[in-house]
GROMACS .gro file of C-alpha atoms in nm:
model
  400
    1UNK     CA    1   0.006   0.011   0.017
    2UNK     CA    2   0.125   0.346  -0.101
    3UNK     CA    3   0.214   0.587   0.189
    4UNK     CA    4   0.273   0.880   0.005
    5UNK     CA    5  -0.076   0.993   0.118
    6UNK     CA    6  -0.027   0.992   0.482
    7UNK     CA    7  -0.065   1.339   0.592
    8UNK     CA    8   0.217   1.505   0.791
    9UNK     CA    9   0.219   1.857   0.945
   10UNK     CA   10   0.567   1.999   0.919
   11UNK     CA   11   0.690   2.239   1.160
   12UNK     CA   12   0.757   2.577   0.984
   13UNK     CA   13   1.106   2.631   1.085
   14UNK     CA   14   1.208   2.279   0.944
   15UNK     CA   15   1.117   2.437   0.601
   16UNK     CA   16   1.360   2.620   0.374
   17UNK     CA   17   1.218   2.964   0.335
   18UNK     CA   18   1.317   2.954  -0.036
   19UNK     CA   19   1.189   2.603  -0.150
   20UNK     CA   20   0.937   2.552   0.147
   21UNK     CA   21   1.054   2.183   0.154
   22UNK     CA   22   1.175   1.999   0.464
   23UNK     CA   23   1.557   2.094   0.480
   24UNK     CA   24   1.794   1.807   0.426
   25UNK     CA   25   2.129   1.986   0.506
   26UNK     CA   26   2.040   2.331   0.700
   27UNK     CA   27   2.294   2.595   0.669
   28UNK     CA   28   2.317   2.955   0.808
   29UNK     CA   29   2.410   3.273   0.652
   30UNK     CA   30   2.593   3.559   0.793
   31UNK     CA   31   2.261   3.719   0.861
   32UNK     CA   32   2.156   3.427   1.083
   33UNK     CA   33   1.879   3.303   0.836
   34UNK     CA   34   1.883   2.944   0.792
   35UNK     CA   35   1.833   2.775   0.443
   36UNK     CA   36   1.880   2.419   0.278
   37UNK     CA   37   2.202   2.408   0.144
   38UNK     CA   38   2.107   2.329  -0.226
   39UNK     CA   39   1.861   2.625  -0.242
   40UNK     CA   40   2.083   2.890  -0.123
   41UNK     CA   41   2.374   2.761  -0.313
   42UNK     CA   42   2.168   2.784  -0.630
   43UNK     CA   43   2.073   3.155  -0.517
   44UNK     CA   44   2.420   3.255  -0.487
   45UNK     CA   45   2.544   3.098  -0.793
   46UNK     CA   46   2.283   3.293  -0.966
   47UNK     CA   47   2.471   3.605  -0.898
   48UNK     CA   48   2.261   3.725  -0.601
   49UNK     CA   49   2.477   3.898  -0.303
   50UNK     CA   50   2.173   3.943  -0.084
   51UNK     CA   51   2.004   3.722   0.198
   52UNK     CA   52   1.674   3.620   0.022
   53UNK     CA   53   1.463   3.659   0.337
   54UNK     CA   54   1.603   3.981   0.471
   55UNK     CA   55   1.746   4.128   0.147
   56UNK     CA   56   2.053   4.243   0.358
   57UNK     CA   57   2.382   4.278   0.147
   58UNK     CA   58   2.599   3.988   0.245
   59UNK     CA   59   2.934   4.061   0.383
   60UNK     CA   60   3.037   3.715   0.312
   61UNK     CA   61   2.871   3.439   0.126
   62UNK     CA   62   2.999   3.167   0.360
   63UNK     CA   63   2.750   2.959   0.549
   64UNK     CA   64   2.784   2.754   0.840
   65UNK     CA   65   2.594   2.428   0.905
   66UNK     CA   66   2.310   2.450   1.146
   67UNK     CA   67   2.384   2.129   1.331
   68UNK     CA   68   2.127   2.179   1.618
   69UNK     CA   69   1.853   2.224   1.346
   70UNK     CA   70   1.968   1.912   1.151
   71UNK     CA   71   1.946   1.709   1.474
   72UNK     CA   72   1.589   1.836   1.547
   73UNK     CA   73   1.469   1.772   1.198
   74UNK     CA   74   1.648   1.414   1.225
   75UNK     CA   75   1.451   1.339   1.541
   76UNK     CA   76   1.114   1.448   1.371
   77UNK     CA   77   1.178   1.251   1.060
   78UNK     CA   78   1.257   0.927   1.291
   79UNK     CA   79   0.897   1.005   1.467
   80UNK     CA   80   0.735   1.038   1.125
   81UNK     CA   81   0.895   0.704   0.994
   82UNK     CA   82   0.761   0.547   1.291
   83UNK     CA   83   0.420   0.658   1.265
   84UNK     CA   84   0.425   0.561   0.857
   85UNK     CA   85   0.523   0.198   0.993
   86UNK     CA   86   0.220   0.185   1.205
   87UNK     CA   87   0.003   0.292   0.919
   88UNK     CA   88   0.120   0.005   0.724
   89UNK     CA   89  -0.074  -0.188   0.927
   90UNK     CA   90  -0.409  -0.043   0.791
   91UNK     CA   91  -0.561  -0.290   0.533
   92UNK     CA   92  -0.723  -0.123   0.219
   93UNK     CA   93  -1.073  -0.264   0.222
   94UNK     CA   94  -1.207  -0.449  -0.089
   95UNK     CA   95  -1.487  -0.317  -0.306
   96UNK     CA   96  -1.720  -0.565  -0.163
   97UNK     CA   97  -1.605  -0.412   0.170
   98UNK     CA   98  -1.668  -0.070   0.091
   99UNK     CA   99  -2.011  -0.124  -0.010
  100UNK     CA  100  -2.077  -0.264   0.327
  101UNK     CA  101  -1.908   0.048   0.490
  102UNK     CA  102  -2.095   0.281   0.305
  103UNK     CA  103  -2.416   0.152   0.454
  104UNK     CA  104  -2.260   0.230   0.795
  105UNK     CA  105  -2.229   0.603   0.725
  106UNK     CA  106  -2.599   0.643   0.809
  107UNK     CA  107  -2.475   0.539   1.167
  108UNK     CA  108  -2.205   0.818   1.173
  109UNK     CA  109  -1.922   0.562   1.181
  110UNK     CA  110  -1.589   0.704   1.212
  111UNK     CA  111  -1.446   0.385   1.138
  112UNK     CA  112  -1.618   0.339   0.854
  113UNK     CA  113  -1.495   0.684   0.684
  114UNK     CA  114  -1.156   0.609   0.787
  115UNK     CA  115  -1.155   0.303   0.586
  116UNK     CA  116  -1.310   0.455   0.305
  117UNK     CA  117  -1.083   0.760   0.297
  118UNK     CA  118  -0.802   0.503   0.283
  119UNK     CA  119  -0.965   0.321   0.001
  120UNK     CA  120  -0.995   0.652  -0.186
  121UNK     CA  121  -0.615   0.731  -0.135
  122UNK     CA  122  -0.515   0.430  -0.281
  123UNK     CA  123  -0.585   0.471  -0.661
  124UNK     CA  124  -0.785   0.649  -0.920
  125UNK     CA  125  -0.967   0.329  -0.992
  126UNK     CA  126  -1.093   0.332  -0.616
  127UNK     CA  127  -1.222   0.679  -0.668
  128UNK     CA  128  -1.395   0.607  -0.996
  129UNK     CA  129  -1.568   0.298  -0.810
  130UNK     CA  130  -1.689   0.528  -0.529
  131UNK     CA  131  -1.824   0.797  -0.783
  132UNK     CA  132  -2.027   0.521  -0.953
  133UNK     CA  133  -2.143   0.366  -0.640
  134UNK     CA  134  -2.511   0.431  -0.608
  135UNK     CA  135  -2.613   0.638  -0.327
  136UNK     CA  136  -2.256   0.696  -0.203
  137UNK     CA  137  -2.196   1.074  -0.267
  138UNK     CA  138  -2.568   1.134  -0.143
  139UNK     CA  139  -2.474   0.968   0.195
  140UNK     CA  140  -2.138   1.169   0.210
  141UNK     CA  141  -2.342   1.498   0.153
  142UNK     CA  142  -2.588   1.374   0.424
  143UNK     CA  143  -2.306   1.317   0.670
  144UNK     CA  144  -2.201   1.695   0.615
  145UNK     CA  145  -2.552   1.801   0.685
  146UNK     CA  146  -2.531   1.646   1.009
  147UNK     CA  147  -2.474   1.942   1.263
  148UNK     CA  148  -2.396   1.653   1.532
  149UNK     CA  149  -2.113   1.503   1.368
  150UNK     CA  150  -1.769   1.518   1.536
  151UNK     CA  151  -1.471   1.710   1.383
  152UNK     CA  152  -1.274   1.405   1.355
  153UNK     CA  153  -1.584   1.265   1.134
  154UNK     CA  154  -1.623   1.571   0.934
  155UNK     CA  155  -1.244   1.577   0.854
  156UNK     CA  156  -1.245   1.254   0.704
  157UNK     CA  157  -1.541   1.341   0.504
  158UNK     CA  158  -1.361   1.645   0.372
  159UNK     CA  159  -1.074   1.418   0.257
  160UNK     CA  160  -1.290   1.192   0.079
  161UNK     CA  161  -1.441   1.492  -0.126
  162UNK     CA  162  -1.103   1.648  -0.171
  163UNK     CA  163  -0.987   1.304  -0.337
  164UNK     CA  164  -1.290   1.276  -0.536
  165UNK     CA  165  -1.357   1.634  -0.666
  166UNK     CA  166  -1.253   1.550  -1.039
  167UNK     CA  167  -1.557   1.286  -1.039
  168UNK     CA  168  -1.812   1.506  -0.890
  169UNK     CA  169  -2.041   1.654  -1.140
  170UNK     CA  170  -2.330   1.795  -0.953
  171UNK     CA  171  -2.164   2.064  -0.712
  172UNK     CA  172  -2.511   2.190  -0.585
  173UNK     CA  173  -2.522   1.988  -0.283
  174UNK     CA  174  -2.201   2.147  -0.166
  175UNK     CA  175  -2.334   2.497  -0.179
  176UNK     CA  176  -2.619   2.409   0.064
  177UNK     CA  177  -2.602   2.627   0.389
  178UNK     CA  178  -2.517   2.315   0.620
  179UNK     CA  179  -2.231   2.194   0.365
  180UNK     CA  180  -2.089   2.550   0.364
  181UNK     CA  181  -2.117   2.539   0.716
  182UNK     CA  182  -1.932   2.228   0.757
  183UNK     CA  183  -1.632   2.369   0.565
  184UNK     CA  184  -1.662   2.671   0.793
  185UNK     CA  185  -1.626   2.428   1.092
  186UNK     CA  186  -1.333   2.276   0.946
  187UNK     CA  187  -1.166   2.587   0.873
  188UNK     CA  188  -1.236   2.705   1.244
  189UNK     CA  189  -1.122   2.375   1.414
  190UNK     CA  190  -0.967   2.126   1.181
  191UNK     CA  191  -0.610   2.046   1.130
  192UNK     CA  192  -0.416   2.238   0.884
  193UNK     CA  193  -0.424   1.953   0.629
  194UNK     CA  194  -0.807   1.941   0.647
  195UNK     CA  195  -0.820   2.316   0.619
  196UNK     CA  196  -0.605   2.305   0.308
  197UNK     CA  197  -0.847   2.032   0.176
  198UNK     CA  198  -1.164   2.260   0.271
  199UNK     CA  199  -1.024   2.551   0.093
  200UNK     CA  200  -0.935   2.336  -0.229
  201UNK     CA  201  -1.313   2.224  -0.224
  202UNK     CA  202  -1.407   2.582  -0.217
  203UNK     CA  203  -1.193   2.663  -0.489
  204UNK     CA  204  -1.353   2.384  -0.685
  205UNK     CA  205  -1.701   2.504  -0.629
  206UNK     CA  206  -1.626   2.875  -0.747
  207UNK     CA  207  -1.670   2.786  -1.117
  208UNK     CA  208  -1.958   3.070  -1.168
  209UNK     CA  209  -2.123   3.394  -1.061
  210UNK     CA  210  -2.385   3.207  -0.850
  211UNK     CA  211  -2.159   2.970  -0.664
  212UNK     CA  212  -1.909   3.263  -0.580
  213UNK     CA  213  -2.215   3.456  -0.428
  214UNK     CA  214  -2.315   3.179  -0.238
  215UNK     CA  215  -2.003   3.111  -0.092
  216UNK     CA  216  -1.938   3.487   0.000
  217UNK     CA  217  -2.289   3.508   0.157
  218UNK     CA  218  -2.203   3.242   0.433
  219UNK     CA  219  -2.174   3.422   0.756
  220UNK     CA  220  -1.825   3.420   0.898
  221UNK     CA  221  -1.643   3.211   0.596
  222UNK     CA  222  -1.443   3.488   0.452
  223UNK     CA  223  -1.342   3.585   0.833
  224UNK     CA  224  -1.187   3.232   0.842
  225UNK     CA  225  -1.038   3.283   0.478
  226UNK     CA  226  -0.841   3.580   0.600
  227UNK     CA  227  -0.722   3.436   0.913
  228UNK     CA  228  -0.567   3.157   0.698
  229UNK     CA  229  -0.337   3.446   0.564
  230UNK     CA  230  -0.153   3.507   0.886
  231UNK     CA  231   0.201   3.512   0.835
  232UNK     CA  232   0.259   3.250   1.125
  233UNK     CA  233   0.038   2.998   0.952
  234UNK     CA  234   0.147   2.691   0.755
  235UNK     CA  235   0.282   2.839   0.415
  236UNK     CA  236   0.093   2.552   0.239
  237UNK     CA  237  -0.234   2.705   0.421
  238UNK     CA  238  -0.146   3.036   0.320
  239UNK     CA  239  -0.118   2.968  -0.046
  240UNK     CA  240  -0.416   2.765  -0.065
  241UNK     CA  241  -0.603   3.070   0.112
  242UNK     CA  242  -0.479   3.308  -0.168
  243UNK     CA  243  -0.568   3.061  -0.444
  244UNK     CA  244  -0.907   3.022  -0.296
  245UNK     CA  245  -0.966   3.395  -0.261
  246UNK     CA  246  -0.839   3.454  -0.623
  247UNK     CA  247  -1.109   3.216  -0.758
  248UNK     CA  248  -1.375   3.370  -0.562
  249UNK     CA  249  -1.315   3.710  -0.599
  250UNK     CA  250  -1.429   3.782  -0.960
  251UNK     CA  251  -1.739   3.948  -0.899
  252UNK     CA  252  -1.784   4.313  -0.786
  253UNK     CA  253  -2.013   4.227  -0.479
  254UNK     CA  254  -1.763   3.968  -0.383
  255UNK     CA  255  -1.478   4.172  -0.404
  256UNK     CA  256  -1.622   4.421  -0.192
  257UNK     CA  257  -1.694   4.162   0.072
  258UNK     CA  258  -1.332   4.031   0.050
  259UNK     CA  259  -1.214   4.385   0.104
  260UNK     CA  260  -1.434   4.441   0.401
  261UNK     CA  261  -1.323   4.141   0.570
  262UNK     CA  262  -0.961   4.296   0.622
  263UNK     CA  263  -0.791   4.118   0.358
  264UNK     CA  264  -0.563   4.411   0.231
  265UNK     CA  265  -0.399   4.438   0.564
  266UNK     CA  266  -0.291   4.079   0.549
  267UNK     CA  267  -0.160   4.102   0.212
  268UNK     CA  268   0.036   4.398   0.329
  269UNK     CA  269   0.188   4.206   0.595
  270UNK     CA  270   0.265   3.914   0.376
  271UNK     CA  271   0.422   4.131   0.130
  272UNK     CA  272   0.611   4.370   0.376
  273UNK     CA  273   0.754   4.075   0.587
  274UNK     CA  274   1.116   3.992   0.487
  275UNK     CA  275   1.091   3.624   0.598
  276UNK     CA  276   0.801   3.584   0.305
  277UNK     CA  277   1.026   3.424   0.034
  278UNK     CA  278   0.833   3.162  -0.103
  279UNK     CA  279   0.792   3.292  -0.465
  280UNK     CA  280   0.440   3.124  -0.491
  281UNK     CA  281   0.302   3.337  -0.201
  282UNK     CA  282   0.411   3.650  -0.322
  283UNK     CA  283   0.286   3.599  -0.678
  284UNK     CA  284  -0.051   3.503  -0.546
  285UNK     CA  285  -0.077   3.781  -0.277
  286UNK     CA  286   0.003   4.021  -0.606
  287UNK     CA  287  -0.238   3.858  -0.812
  288UNK     CA  288  -0.518   3.886  -0.531
  289UNK     CA  289  -0.431   4.272  -0.472
  290UNK     CA  290  -0.458   4.314  -0.856
  291UNK     CA  291  -0.803   4.156  -0.859
  292UNK     CA  292  -0.899   4.388  -0.568
  293UNK     CA  293  -0.751   4.694  -0.736
  294UNK     CA  294  -0.999   4.649  -1.054
  295UNK     CA  295  -1.271   4.805  -0.781
  296UNK     CA  296  -1.270   5.177  -0.655
  297UNK     CA  297  -1.303   5.038  -0.291
  298UNK     CA  298  -0.980   4.818  -0.337
  299UNK     CA  299  -0.785   5.106  -0.527
  300UNK     CA  300  -0.872   5.363  -0.268
  301UNK     CA  301  -0.768   5.120   0.021
  302UNK     CA  302  -0.430   5.048  -0.151
  303UNK     CA  303  -0.379   5.432  -0.233
  304UNK     CA  304  -0.398   5.544   0.134
  305UNK     CA  305  -0.142   5.266   0.261
  306UNK     CA  306   0.206   5.409   0.185
  307UNK     CA  307   0.367   5.111   0.340
  308UNK     CA  308   0.163   4.862   0.102
  309UNK     CA  309   0.254   5.078  -0.187
  310UNK     CA  310   0.615   5.074  -0.101
  311UNK     CA  311   0.602   4.682  -0.073
  312UNK     CA  312   0.428   4.639  -0.394
  313UNK     CA  313   0.715   4.841  -0.563
  314UNK     CA  314   0.995   4.655  -0.386
  315UNK     CA  315   0.850   4.349  -0.556
  316UNK     CA  316   0.893   4.485  -0.901
  317UNK     CA  317   1.227   4.310  -1.074
  318UNK     CA  318   1.299   4.113  -0.754
  319UNK     CA  319   1.087   3.803  -0.741
  320UNK     CA  320   0.953   3.676  -1.099
  321UNK     CA  321   0.816   3.806  -1.413
  322UNK     CA  322   0.473   3.730  -1.301
  323UNK     CA  323   0.511   3.915  -0.989
  324UNK     CA  324   0.642   4.231  -1.180
  325UNK     CA  325   0.345   4.222  -1.401
  326UNK     CA  326   0.107   4.199  -1.113
  327UNK     CA  327   0.271   4.463  -0.939
  328UNK     CA  328   0.289   4.691  -1.233
  329UNK     CA  329  -0.050   4.649  -1.302
  330UNK     CA  330  -0.168   4.726  -0.927
  331UNK     CA  331   0.032   5.046  -0.972
  332UNK     CA  332  -0.127   5.138  -1.311
  333UNK     CA  333  -0.486   5.054  -1.174
  334UNK     CA  334  -0.416   5.289  -0.867
  335UNK     CA  335  -0.246   5.599  -1.021
  336UNK     CA  336  -0.430   5.577  -1.365
  337UNK     CA  337  -0.720   5.686  -1.170
  338UNK     CA  338  -0.590   5.840  -0.863
  339UNK     CA  339  -0.318   6.094  -0.908
  340UNK     CA  340  -0.270   6.164  -0.547
  341UNK     CA  341   0.073   6.335  -0.452
  342UNK     CA  342   0.118   6.156  -0.140
  343UNK     CA  343   0.055   5.832  -0.297
  344UNK     CA  344   0.304   5.929  -0.561
  345UNK     CA  345   0.567   6.024  -0.302
  346UNK     CA  346   0.528   5.650  -0.175
  347UNK     CA  347   0.652   5.515  -0.498
  348UNK     CA  348   0.931   5.758  -0.566
  349UNK     CA  349   1.077   5.709  -0.215
  350UNK     CA  350   1.113   5.350  -0.303
  351UNK     CA  351   1.290   5.395  -0.579
  352UNK     CA  352   0.994   5.314  -0.803
  353UNK     CA  353   1.081   5.540  -1.084
  354UNK     CA  354   1.402   5.365  -1.160
  355UNK     CA  355   1.228   5.006  -1.136
  356UNK     CA  356   0.944   5.144  -1.387
  357UNK     CA  357   1.195   5.250  -1.628
  358UNK     CA  358   1.376   4.911  -1.601
  359UNK     CA  359   1.039   4.733  -1.677
  360UNK     CA  360   0.983   4.919  -2.005
  361UNK     CA  361   1.344   4.740  -2.113
  362UNK     CA  362   1.252   4.408  -1.963
  363UNK     CA  363   1.086   4.129  -2.137
  364UNK     CA  364   0.758   4.179  -1.963
  365UNK     CA  365   0.435   4.164  -2.199
  366UNK     CA  366   0.358   4.448  -2.428
  367UNK     CA  367   0.076   4.544  -2.212
  368UNK     CA  368   0.299   4.572  -1.883
  369UNK     CA  369   0.539   4.778  -2.058
  370UNK     CA  370   0.257   5.013  -2.211
  371UNK     CA  371   0.126   5.071  -1.841
  372UNK     CA  372   0.486   5.129  -1.719
  373UNK     CA  373   0.509   5.401  -1.997
  374UNK     CA  374   0.140   5.542  -1.884
  375UNK     CA  375   0.301   5.548  -1.506
  376UNK     CA  376   0.619   5.745  -1.632
  377UNK     CA  377   0.398   6.014  -1.765
  378UNK     CA  378   0.162   6.022  -1.447
  379UNK     CA  379   0.478   6.030  -1.211
  380UNK     CA  380   0.675   6.285  -1.433
  381UNK     CA  381   0.581   6.615  -1.257
  382UNK     CA  382   0.667   6.471  -0.908
  383UNK     CA  383   0.959   6.243  -0.991
  384UNK     CA  384   1.221   6.457  -1.179
  385UNK     CA  385   1.488   6.420  -0.912
  386UNK     CA  386   1.479   6.028  -0.934
  387UNK     CA  387   1.445   6.024  -1.304
  388UNK     CA  388   1.755   6.231  -1.298
  389UNK     CA  389   1.934   5.986  -1.064
  390UNK     CA  390   1.864   5.687  -1.280
  391UNK     CA  391   2.147   5.436  -1.289
  392UNK     CA  392   2.100   5.057  -1.411
  393UNK     CA  393   2.434   4.972  -1.267
  394UNK     CA  394   2.353   5.044  -0.917
  395UNK     CA  395   2.017   4.864  -0.931
  396UNK     CA  396   2.000   4.506  -0.819
  397UNK     CA  397   1.766   4.295  -1.064
  398UNK     CA  398   1.665   3.931  -1.003
  399UNK     CA  399   1.701   3.723  -1.322
  400UNK     CA  400   1.342   3.617  -1.450
   0.00000   0.00000   0.00000
């Protein structure tokens, strides 16, 4: 039986800030930040002379093995291995046994749910079998509607549905209030892995305007999504929450609710924190901000926050071509409609004009280069000193 589906919660400080994988050979730079040797060596070999987490210029590129952390990771890895060995004793049920177990769902059997989840994890063929089984999905939905169910049982149901999403054609039962309440409960009280599965289910449901509105109208749901963006959360959970919000926040009414839930301040923290080095998290944070900047409430909130504006400017040409394009689009959306002198100062003070000039000369899309040219025209009156000091030799540019 495969054990690659055994869900393990990894302590955040065991993950490399660059790759987000568990570190195999942790080493520390002179800044005190620890990375996996392979990831940081690749960073330095690419010509970078800064610490990825703090962006401090390195006085030396030498690094020191972090023996204490390596020992802790080894102890943790050994405990995981022992857990996997114990899990091997779980026997995957046969198809005939699954039919019998499915009948036990009416009685709220946690044991039956656990065995069915094990069966579903085992193979694509097993998931096809469950999808074709008469009444199976209806029994699972009924279980979700049961307000008296224990959180452990609900987590098993969420795991089964997460595994079977590609087999589910009718999404309407998911969008019933009770089912959304179940997902809300998992986001409140479930394990990080269960929360991530719930977020994937919500993203799966958000395929049209009606479903997005129903999700947005569920009391308290957006509040939990925003809580998942907290910088102290599991990076996988942050990324899943960002993906979910991006999928949902396409209609104006939904965007307004996302903004009112306090999403933009959380995105500011993610983009301002020096330890947020996961490229995918930065890209998705900027993409969500770009989505929210397409409505006037979002543009107004971004425009009023000089710290956020400077954080957006800092990501231009520093992370990836995708991040640069999202950042430039946000700046264009804000400044094209709001030519506020205070907001312009926030960009100029962050060396924004130099970056915008460099974007025009980069390999970004024609649309983004045109936006950059528009920004130069808008900033021109207030930024002549910055333009005159433009110097490509002193500007650090990350390779795309």
